[in-house]
PDB file of C-alpha atoms in Angstrom:
ATOM      1  CA  MET S   1       0.000   0.000   0.000  1.00  0.00           C
ATOM      2  CA  LYS S   2       2.824   2.388   0.755  1.00  0.00           C
ATOM      3  CA  MET S   3       4.260   1.822  -2.709  1.00  0.00           C
ATOM      4  CA  CYS S   4       0.950   2.861  -4.345  1.00  0.00           C
ATOM      5  CA  ALA S   5       0.450   6.012  -2.284  1.00  0.00           C
ATOM      6  CA  LEU S   6       3.056   8.143  -4.053  1.00  0.00           C
ATOM      7  CA  PRO S   7       1.779   7.563  -7.611  1.00  0.00           C
ATOM      8  CA  VAL S   8      -1.784   8.292  -6.483  1.00  0.00           C
ATOM      9  CA  VAL S   9      -0.685  11.584  -4.915  1.00  0.00           C
ATOM     10  CA  ILE S  10       1.211  12.510  -8.074  1.00  0.00           C
ATOM     11  CA  LEU S  11      -1.803  11.736 -10.251  1.00  0.00           C
ATOM     12  CA  LEU S  12      -4.071  13.837  -8.047  1.00  0.00           C
ATOM     13  CA  ALA S  13      -1.619  16.734  -8.099  1.00  0.00           C
ATOM     14  CA  LEU S  14      -1.432  16.614 -11.877  1.00  0.00           C
ATOM     15  CA  ALA S  15      -5.221  16.532 -12.150  1.00  0.00           C
ATOM     16  CA  VAL S  16      -5.784  19.736 -10.165  1.00  0.00           C
ATOM     17  CA  PRO S  17      -4.591  22.294 -12.758  1.00  0.00           C
ATOM     18  CA  LEU S  18      -6.356  20.409 -15.531  1.00  0.00           C
ATOM     19  CA  CYS S  19      -9.672  20.550 -13.681  1.00  0.00           C
ATOM     20  CA  ALA S  20      -9.139  24.204 -12.740  1.00  0.00           C
ATOM     21  CA  ALA S  21      -8.601  25.144 -16.384  1.00  0.00           C
ATOM     22  CA  GLU S  22     -11.849  23.438 -17.353  1.00  0.00           C
ATOM     23  CA  THR S  23     -13.952  24.853 -14.520  1.00  0.00           C
ATOM     24  CA  ASP S  24     -12.691  28.427 -14.146  1.00  0.00           C
ATOM     25  CA  GLY S  25     -16.272  29.663 -14.252  1.00  0.00           C
ATOM     26  CA  PHE S  26     -16.098  31.484 -17.591  1.00  0.00           C
ATOM     27  CA  LYS S  27     -18.429  30.634 -20.435  1.00  0.00           C
ATOM     28  CA  ASP S  28     -18.093  31.614 -24.074  1.00  0.00           C
ATOM     29  CA  LEU S  29     -20.742  34.046 -25.349  1.00  0.00           C
ATOM     30  CA  PHE S  30     -19.658  33.742 -28.982  1.00  0.00           C
ATOM     31  CA  ASN S  31     -19.268  30.490 -30.928  1.00  0.00           C
ATOM     32  CA  GLY S  32     -16.800  31.944 -33.418  1.00  0.00           C
ATOM     33  CA  LYS S  33     -19.017  31.054 -36.384  1.00  0.00           C
ATOM     34  CA  ASP S  34     -22.227  33.065 -36.389  1.00  0.00           C
ATOM     35  CA  LEU S  35     -24.340  35.467 -34.306  1.00  0.00           C
ATOM     36  CA  THR S  36     -26.328  32.795 -32.479  1.00  0.00           C
ATOM     37  CA  GLY S  37     -27.331  34.234 -29.106  1.00  0.00           C
ATOM     38  CA  TRP S  38     -27.007  37.839 -30.283  1.00  0.00           C
ATOM     39  CA  ASP S  39     -29.453  40.253 -31.937  1.00  0.00           C
ATOM     40  CA  GLY S  40     -28.680  43.395 -33.921  1.00  0.00           C
ATOM     41  CA  ASP S  41     -28.935  45.142 -37.271  1.00  0.00           C
ATOM     42  CA  SER S  42     -27.839  42.513 -39.814  1.00  0.00           C
ATOM     43  CA  LYS S  43     -26.773  45.301 -42.203  1.00  0.00           C
ATOM     44  CA  LEU S  44     -24.111  46.383 -39.723  1.00  0.00           C
ATOM     45  CA  TRP S  45     -23.069  43.255 -37.801  1.00  0.00           C
ATOM     46  CA  SER S  46     -21.459  40.092 -39.165  1.00  0.00           C
ATOM     47  CA  VAL S  47     -18.886  37.390 -38.375  1.00  0.00           C
ATOM     48  CA  GLN S  48     -15.550  37.647 -40.158  1.00  0.00           C
ATOM     49  CA  ASP S  49     -12.494  35.452 -39.579  1.00  0.00           C
ATOM     50  CA  GLY S  50     -13.797  34.175 -36.249  1.00  0.00           C
ATOM     51  CA  ALA S  51     -14.713  37.597 -34.843  1.00  0.00           C
ATOM     52  CA  ILE S  52     -17.910  39.596 -34.405  1.00  0.00           C
ATOM     53  CA  VAL S  53     -17.566  42.676 -36.612  1.00  0.00           C
ATOM     54  CA  GLY S  54     -19.598  45.871 -36.555  1.00  0.00           C
ATOM     55  CA  GLU S  55     -18.912  48.146 -39.503  1.00  0.00           C
ATOM     56  CA  THR S  56     -20.306  51.341 -40.995  1.00  0.00           C
ATOM     57  CA  THR S  57     -19.412  53.157 -44.211  1.00  0.00           C
ATOM     58  CA  LYS S  58     -20.517  56.356 -45.920  1.00  0.00           C
ATOM     59  CA  GLU S  59     -22.844  54.223 -48.020  1.00  0.00           C
ATOM     60  CA  ASN S  60     -24.072  52.166 -45.061  1.00  0.00           C
ATOM     61  CA  PRO S  61     -24.108  54.397 -41.957  1.00  0.00           C
ATOM     62  CA  ALA S  62     -25.657  53.773 -38.551  1.00  0.00           C
ATOM     63  CA  LYS S  63     -28.661  55.874 -37.636  1.00  0.00           C
ATOM     64  CA  GLY S  64     -27.334  56.881 -34.236  1.00  0.00           C
ATOM     65  CA  ASN S  65     -25.722  54.548 -31.718  1.00  0.00           C
ATOM     66  CA  THR S  66     -26.828  50.953 -32.239  1.00  0.00           C
ATOM     67  CA  PHE S  67     -26.056  47.740 -30.360  1.00  0.00           C
ATOM     68  CA  LEU S  68     -25.634  44.034 -30.840  1.00  0.00           C
ATOM     69  CA  VAL S  69     -27.526  42.693 -27.831  1.00  0.00           C
ATOM     70  CA  TRP S  70     -26.672  39.443 -26.064  1.00  0.00           C
ATOM     71  CA  LYS S  71     -29.888  37.456 -25.593  1.00  0.00           C
ATOM     72  CA  GLY S  72     -28.733  35.372 -22.634  1.00  0.00           C
ATOM     73  CA  GLY S  73     -30.680  37.386 -20.067  1.00  0.00           C
ATOM     74  CA  GLU S  74     -29.928  40.112 -17.570  1.00  0.00           C
ATOM     75  CA  LEU S  75     -26.605  40.287 -15.749  1.00  0.00           C
ATOM     76  CA  LYS S  76     -26.056  41.250 -12.131  1.00  0.00           C
ATOM     77  CA  ASP S  77     -22.609  40.513 -10.681  1.00  0.00           C
ATOM     78  CA  PHE S  78     -20.054  39.276 -13.206  1.00  0.00           C
ATOM     79  CA  GLU S  79     -16.656  39.482 -14.845  1.00  0.00           C
ATOM     80  CA  PHE S  80     -16.638  40.038 -18.598  1.00  0.00           C
ATOM     81  CA  ARG S  81     -13.632  39.597 -20.873  1.00  0.00           C
ATOM     82  CA  CYS S  82     -13.067  40.119 -24.570  1.00  0.00           C
ATOM     83  CA  LEU S  83     -10.482  41.034 -27.154  1.00  0.00           C
ATOM     84  CA  PHE S  84     -11.329  43.973 -29.398  1.00  0.00           C
ATOM     85  CA  LYS S  85      -9.811  45.832 -32.322  1.00  0.00           C
ATOM     86  CA  LEU S  86     -11.068  49.298 -33.243  1.00  0.00           C
ATOM     87  CA  GLU S  87     -10.478  50.809 -36.675  1.00  0.00           C
ATOM     88  CA  GLY S  88     -11.465  54.221 -37.999  1.00  0.00           C
ATOM     89  CA  SER S  89     -11.840  57.588 -36.290  1.00  0.00           C
ATOM     90  CA  ASN S  90     -14.900  56.675 -34.216  1.00  0.00           C
ATOM     91  CA  ASN S  91     -15.396  54.747 -30.960  1.00  0.00           C
ATOM     92  CA  SER S  92     -17.276  51.743 -29.627  1.00  0.00           C
ATOM     93  CA  GLY S  93     -18.084  50.218 -26.261  1.00  0.00           C
ATOM     94  CA  VAL S  94     -19.268  47.303 -24.149  1.00  0.00           C
ATOM     95  CA  GLN S  95     -22.689  48.095 -22.721  1.00  0.00           C
ATOM     96  CA  TYR S  96     -23.716  46.312 -19.503  1.00  0.00           C
ATOM     97  CA  ARG S  97     -26.418  46.376 -16.811  1.00  0.00           C
ATOM     98  CA  SER S  98     -28.379  48.295 -19.418  1.00  0.00           C
ATOM     99  CA  LYS S  99     -31.973  48.638 -20.552  1.00  0.00           C
ATOM    100  CA  GLU S 100     -33.403  48.397 -24.039  1.00  0.00           C
ATOM    101  CA  VAL S 101     -35.060  51.720 -24.847  1.00  0.00           C
ATOM    102  CA  GLY S 102     -35.635  51.131 -28.562  1.00  0.00           C
ATOM    103  CA  LYS S 103     -34.832  48.768 -31.435  1.00  0.00           C
ATOM    104  CA  PHE S 104     -31.196  47.814 -30.765  1.00  0.00           C
ATOM    105  CA  VAL S 105     -30.850  50.900 -28.560  1.00  0.00           C
ATOM    106  CA  LEU S 106     -29.474  50.590 -25.011  1.00  0.00           C
ATOM    107  CA  ALA S 107     -29.164  52.955 -22.068  1.00  0.00           C
ATOM    108  CA  GLY S 108     -26.855  52.423 -19.099  1.00  0.00           C
ATOM    109  CA  TYR S 109     -23.270  51.659 -18.167  1.00  0.00           C
ATOM    110  CA  GLN S 110     -20.702  51.464 -20.943  1.00  0.00           C
ATOM    111  CA  CYS S 111     -17.028  50.575 -20.959  1.00  0.00           C
ATOM    112  CA  ASP S 112     -16.026  53.078 -23.624  1.00  0.00           C
ATOM    113  CA  LEU S 113     -13.616  51.794 -26.266  1.00  0.00           C
ATOM    114  CA  GLN S 114     -11.905  54.895 -27.577  1.00  0.00           C
ATOM    115  CA  TYR S 115      -8.190  55.260 -28.159  1.00  0.00           C
ATOM    116  CA  THR S 116      -5.922  57.524 -26.100  1.00  0.00           C
ATOM    117  CA  PHE S 117      -5.909  58.430 -22.426  1.00  0.00           C
ATOM    118  CA  PRO S 118      -8.142  59.364 -20.590  1.00  0.00           C
ATOM    119  CA  ASN S 119     -10.821  57.876 -22.837  1.00  0.00           C
ATOM    120  CA  MET S 120      -9.888  54.213 -23.209  1.00  0.00           C
ATOM    121  CA  CYS S 121     -12.145  52.078 -21.001  1.00  0.00           C
ATOM    122  CA  LYS S 122     -13.612  55.059 -19.206  1.00  0.00           C
ATOM    123  CA  LEU S 123     -17.118  54.670 -17.753  1.00  0.00           C
ATOM    124  CA  TYR S 124     -19.873  56.304 -19.772  1.00  0.00           C
ATOM    125  CA  ASP S 125     -23.534  56.215 -18.751  1.00  0.00           C
ATOM    126  CA  GLU S 126     -25.281  56.012 -22.133  1.00  0.00           C
ATOM    127  CA  LYS S 127     -28.367  58.265 -22.415  1.00  0.00           C
ATOM    128  CA  LYS S 128     -28.186  58.995 -18.668  1.00  0.00           C
ATOM    129  CA  ARG S 129     -25.390  60.651 -16.676  1.00  0.00           C
ATOM    130  CA  GLY S 130     -22.784  60.783 -19.440  1.00  0.00           C
ATOM    131  CA  ARG S 131     -19.045  60.621 -18.632  1.00  0.00           C
ATOM    132  CA  ILE S 132     -19.028  59.605 -14.985  1.00  0.00           C
ATOM    133  CA  CYS S 133     -15.509  58.197 -14.575  1.00  0.00           C
ATOM    134  CA  MET S 134     -12.541  58.932 -16.811  1.00  0.00           C
ATOM    135  CA  ALA S 135      -9.584  56.565 -17.207  1.00  0.00           C
ATOM    136  CA  GLY S 136      -7.227  56.848 -14.261  1.00  0.00           C
ATOM    137  CA  GLU S 137      -9.882  57.946 -11.774  1.00  0.00           C
ATOM    138  CA  VAL S 138     -11.136  56.342  -8.562  1.00  0.00           C
ATOM    139  CA  VAL S 139     -14.615  57.764  -8.057  1.00  0.00           C
ATOM    140  CA  THR S 140     -17.496  57.550  -5.624  1.00  0.00           C
ATOM    141  CA  MET S 141     -20.733  58.832  -7.140  1.00  0.00           C
ATOM    142  CA  GLU S 142     -23.027  60.255  -4.487  1.00  0.00           C
ATOM    143  CA  GLU S 143     -26.755  61.015  -4.629  1.00  0.00           C
ATOM    144  CA  LYS S 144     -27.964  63.390  -7.336  1.00  0.00           C
ATOM    145  CA  ALA S 145     -24.962  62.430  -9.507  1.00  0.00           C
ATOM    146  CA  ARG S 146     -22.413  64.251  -7.342  1.00  0.00           C
ATOM    147  CA  LYS S 147     -19.021  62.971  -8.484  1.00  0.00           C
ATOM    148  CA  ASN S 148     -16.322  62.609  -5.838  1.00  0.00           C
ATOM    149  CA  ILE S 149     -12.839  61.764  -7.153  1.00  0.00           C
ATOM    150  CA  THR S 150     -11.080  59.984  -4.293  1.00  0.00           C
ATOM    151  CA  GLY S 151      -7.822  59.006  -5.980  1.00  0.00           C
ATOM    152  CA  THR S 152      -6.097  57.597  -9.037  1.00  0.00           C
ATOM    153  CA  THR S 153      -5.812  54.029 -10.264  1.00  0.00           C
ATOM    154  CA  PRO S 154      -2.628  51.960  -9.765  1.00  0.00           C
ATOM    155  CA  ASP S 155      -0.046  52.072 -12.581  1.00  0.00           C
ATOM    156  CA  LEU S 156      -1.389  55.391 -13.840  1.00  0.00           C
ATOM    157  CA  GLU S 157       1.655  56.093 -16.016  1.00  0.00           C
ATOM    158  CA  LYS S 158       1.418  52.655 -17.670  1.00  0.00           C
ATOM    159  CA  LEU S 159      -2.298  53.187 -18.215  1.00  0.00           C
ATOM    160  CA  LYS S 160      -1.612  56.275 -20.329  1.00  0.00           C
ATOM    161  CA  THR S 161      -0.005  54.120 -23.037  1.00  0.00           C
ATOM    162  CA  ALA S 162      -1.729  50.776 -22.355  1.00  0.00           C
ATOM    163  CA  ASP S 163      -3.934  50.647 -25.455  1.00  0.00           C
ATOM    164  CA  LYS S 164      -2.539  49.468 -28.791  1.00  0.00           C
ATOM    165  CA  LYS S 165      -4.105  51.362 -31.646  1.00  0.00           C
ATOM    166  CA  GLY S 166      -5.256  49.173 -34.507  1.00  0.00           C
ATOM    167  CA  GLU S 167      -4.264  45.959 -32.692  1.00  0.00           C
ATOM    168  CA  TRP S 168      -6.104  43.444 -30.527  1.00  0.00           C
ATOM    169  CA  ASN S 169      -6.613  44.732 -26.974  1.00  0.00           C
ATOM    170  CA  GLU S 170      -8.093  43.005 -23.927  1.00  0.00           C
ATOM    171  CA  CYS S 171     -11.054  44.615 -22.190  1.00  0.00           C
ATOM    172  CA  VAL S 172     -12.217  43.442 -18.748  1.00  0.00           C
ATOM    173  CA  VAL S 173     -15.323  44.629 -16.884  1.00  0.00           C
ATOM    174  CA  ILE S 174     -15.967  43.586 -13.283  1.00  0.00           C
ATOM    175  CA  ALA S 175     -19.332  44.519 -11.769  1.00  0.00           C
ATOM    176  CA  GLN S 176     -20.086  43.454  -8.210  1.00  0.00           C
ATOM    177  CA  GLY S 177     -22.740  45.239  -6.212  1.00  0.00           C
ATOM    178  CA  ASN S 178     -22.335  48.967  -6.725  1.00  0.00           C
ATOM    179  CA  ARG S 179     -18.610  48.760  -7.546  1.00  0.00           C
ATOM    180  CA  LEU S 180     -17.427  48.717 -11.164  1.00  0.00           C
ATOM    181  CA  ILE S 181     -13.886  48.136 -12.435  1.00  0.00           C
ATOM    182  CA  HIS S 182     -12.634  48.380 -16.016  1.00  0.00           C
ATOM    183  CA  LYS S 183      -9.255  47.124 -17.255  1.00  0.00           C
ATOM    184  CA  ILE S 184      -7.353  47.570 -20.502  1.00  0.00           C
ATOM    185  CA  ASN S 185      -4.651  45.007 -21.269  1.00  0.00           C
ATOM    186  CA  GLY S 186      -4.447  43.993 -17.605  1.00  0.00           C
ATOM    187  CA  ILE S 187      -4.185  47.536 -16.206  1.00  0.00           C
ATOM    188  CA  VAL S 188      -7.012  49.042 -14.136  1.00  0.00           C
ATOM    189  CA  SER S 189      -8.597  51.934 -16.013  1.00  0.00           C
ATOM    190  CA  ILE S 190     -11.407  52.959 -13.629  1.00  0.00           C
ATOM    191  CA  ASP S 191     -12.577  52.065 -10.122  1.00  0.00           C
ATOM    192  CA  PHE S 192     -16.100  53.370  -9.581  1.00  0.00           C
ATOM    193  CA  THR S 193     -18.485  53.064  -6.647  1.00  0.00           C
ATOM    194  CA  ASP S 194     -22.056  54.110  -7.436  1.00  0.00           C
ATOM    195  CA  ASN S 195     -23.979  55.343  -4.412  1.00  0.00           C
ATOM    196  CA  ASP S 196     -26.429  57.283  -6.578  1.00  0.00           C
ATOM    197  CA  GLU S 197     -29.463  55.032  -6.093  1.00  0.00           C
ATOM    198  CA  ALA S 198     -31.612  57.004  -8.511  1.00  0.00           C
ATOM    199  CA  GLY S 199     -29.077  56.740 -11.325  1.00  0.00           C
ATOM    200  CA  ARG S 200     -27.320  53.421 -10.859  1.00  0.00           C
ATOM    201  CA  ALA S 201     -28.238  49.966 -12.132  1.00  0.00           C
ATOM    202  CA  LEU S 202     -27.580  46.664 -10.369  1.00  0.00           C
ATOM    203  CA  SER S 203     -28.726  44.479 -13.275  1.00  0.00           C
ATOM    204  CA  GLY S 204     -29.421  44.694 -16.984  1.00  0.00           C
ATOM    205  CA  VAL S 205     -28.490  43.478 -20.449  1.00  0.00           C
ATOM    206  CA  LEU S 206     -25.159  43.253 -22.265  1.00  0.00           C
ATOM    207  CA  GLY S 207     -24.422  44.720 -25.681  1.00  0.00           C
ATOM    208  CA  LEU S 208     -21.683  45.731 -28.110  1.00  0.00           C
ATOM    209  CA  GLN S 209     -21.777  49.192 -29.662  1.00  0.00           C
ATOM    210  CA  ILE S 210     -21.521  50.708 -33.098  1.00  0.00           C
ATOM    211  CA  HIS S 211     -21.272  54.469 -32.653  1.00  0.00           C
ATOM    212  CA  GLY S 212     -23.204  56.761 -34.973  1.00  0.00           C
ATOM    213  CA  GLY S 213     -21.301  59.286 -37.055  1.00  0.00           C
ATOM    214  CA  ALA S 214     -18.000  58.702 -38.847  1.00  0.00           C
ATOM    215  CA  PRO S 215     -17.397  55.329 -40.572  1.00  0.00           C
ATOM    216  CA  MET S 216     -15.867  52.751 -38.255  1.00  0.00           C
ATOM    217  CA  LYS S 217     -15.080  49.089 -37.744  1.00  0.00           C
ATOM    218  CA  ILE S 218     -15.033  47.256 -34.412  1.00  0.00           C
ATOM    219  CA  SER S 219     -14.122  43.589 -33.988  1.00  0.00           C
ATOM    220  CA  PHE S 220     -14.676  41.386 -30.923  1.00  0.00           C
ATOM    221  CA  LYS S 221     -13.493  37.845 -30.154  1.00  0.00           C
ATOM    222  CA  GLU S 222     -12.843  35.542 -27.191  1.00  0.00           C
ATOM    223  CA  ILE S 223     -15.953  36.962 -25.507  1.00  0.00           C
ATOM    224  CA  LYS S 224     -16.313  35.373 -22.074  1.00  0.00           C
ATOM    225  CA  LEU S 225     -18.444  35.816 -18.968  1.00  0.00           C
ATOM    226  CA  LYS S 226     -18.279  34.575 -15.384  1.00  0.00           C
ATOM    227  CA  GLU S 227     -21.023  35.177 -12.854  1.00  0.00           C
ATOM    228  CA  LEU S 228     -19.816  36.421  -9.459  1.00  0.00           C
ATOM    229  CA  PRO S 229     -21.425  36.060  -6.026  1.00  0.00           C
ATOM    230  CA  ALA S 230     -23.659  38.929  -4.977  1.00  0.00           C
ATOM    231  CA  LYS S 231     -21.993  41.635  -2.916  1.00  0.00           C
TER     232      LYS S 231
END
């Protein structure tokens, strides 16, 4: 029996990282082939080379901001990850804990995808309170939308050059209770606590944005979600 114990222990030790990799809690929201599970304007959204692509041109513009909406239900506390590549002179975003207020139109929190500091991964409240937390800020939002900047994010100098224009970038959104954190390429962009009960949202839908205006192209892949315990 003593001779068998060591191999068993070794086998168990080897199995742990394999199981952890398979059960890390994240699920894929995009199958890499088509827009199953998503709903948006088919004239603007498509799948190209294994990525979700939203694109506008002078001949095929968007009539205002429009969204590709994930149809998996409302989100509460979660961590969201994706890779994105933005092309053109416009911007995009990841909309979350939002409400549908029209055909493919969302209102609520947005992780803004717009190159250069202090815009990249700032917090924008679409159709509501506007720019409520710029990149590099630690903010507590009080009642009646009173913004209180309490500090700056870690690695502020690295954050200023963290985004890679025209390349694939990683976006992370963590929403737990009334605290929201955005990251760009592993660096914290915003840390926001929303105490404004009249303006905040603790649940809502997820969407990807095409911004109205100048022609643009936004690509998303490796779109993943993990539900977090309520806080």
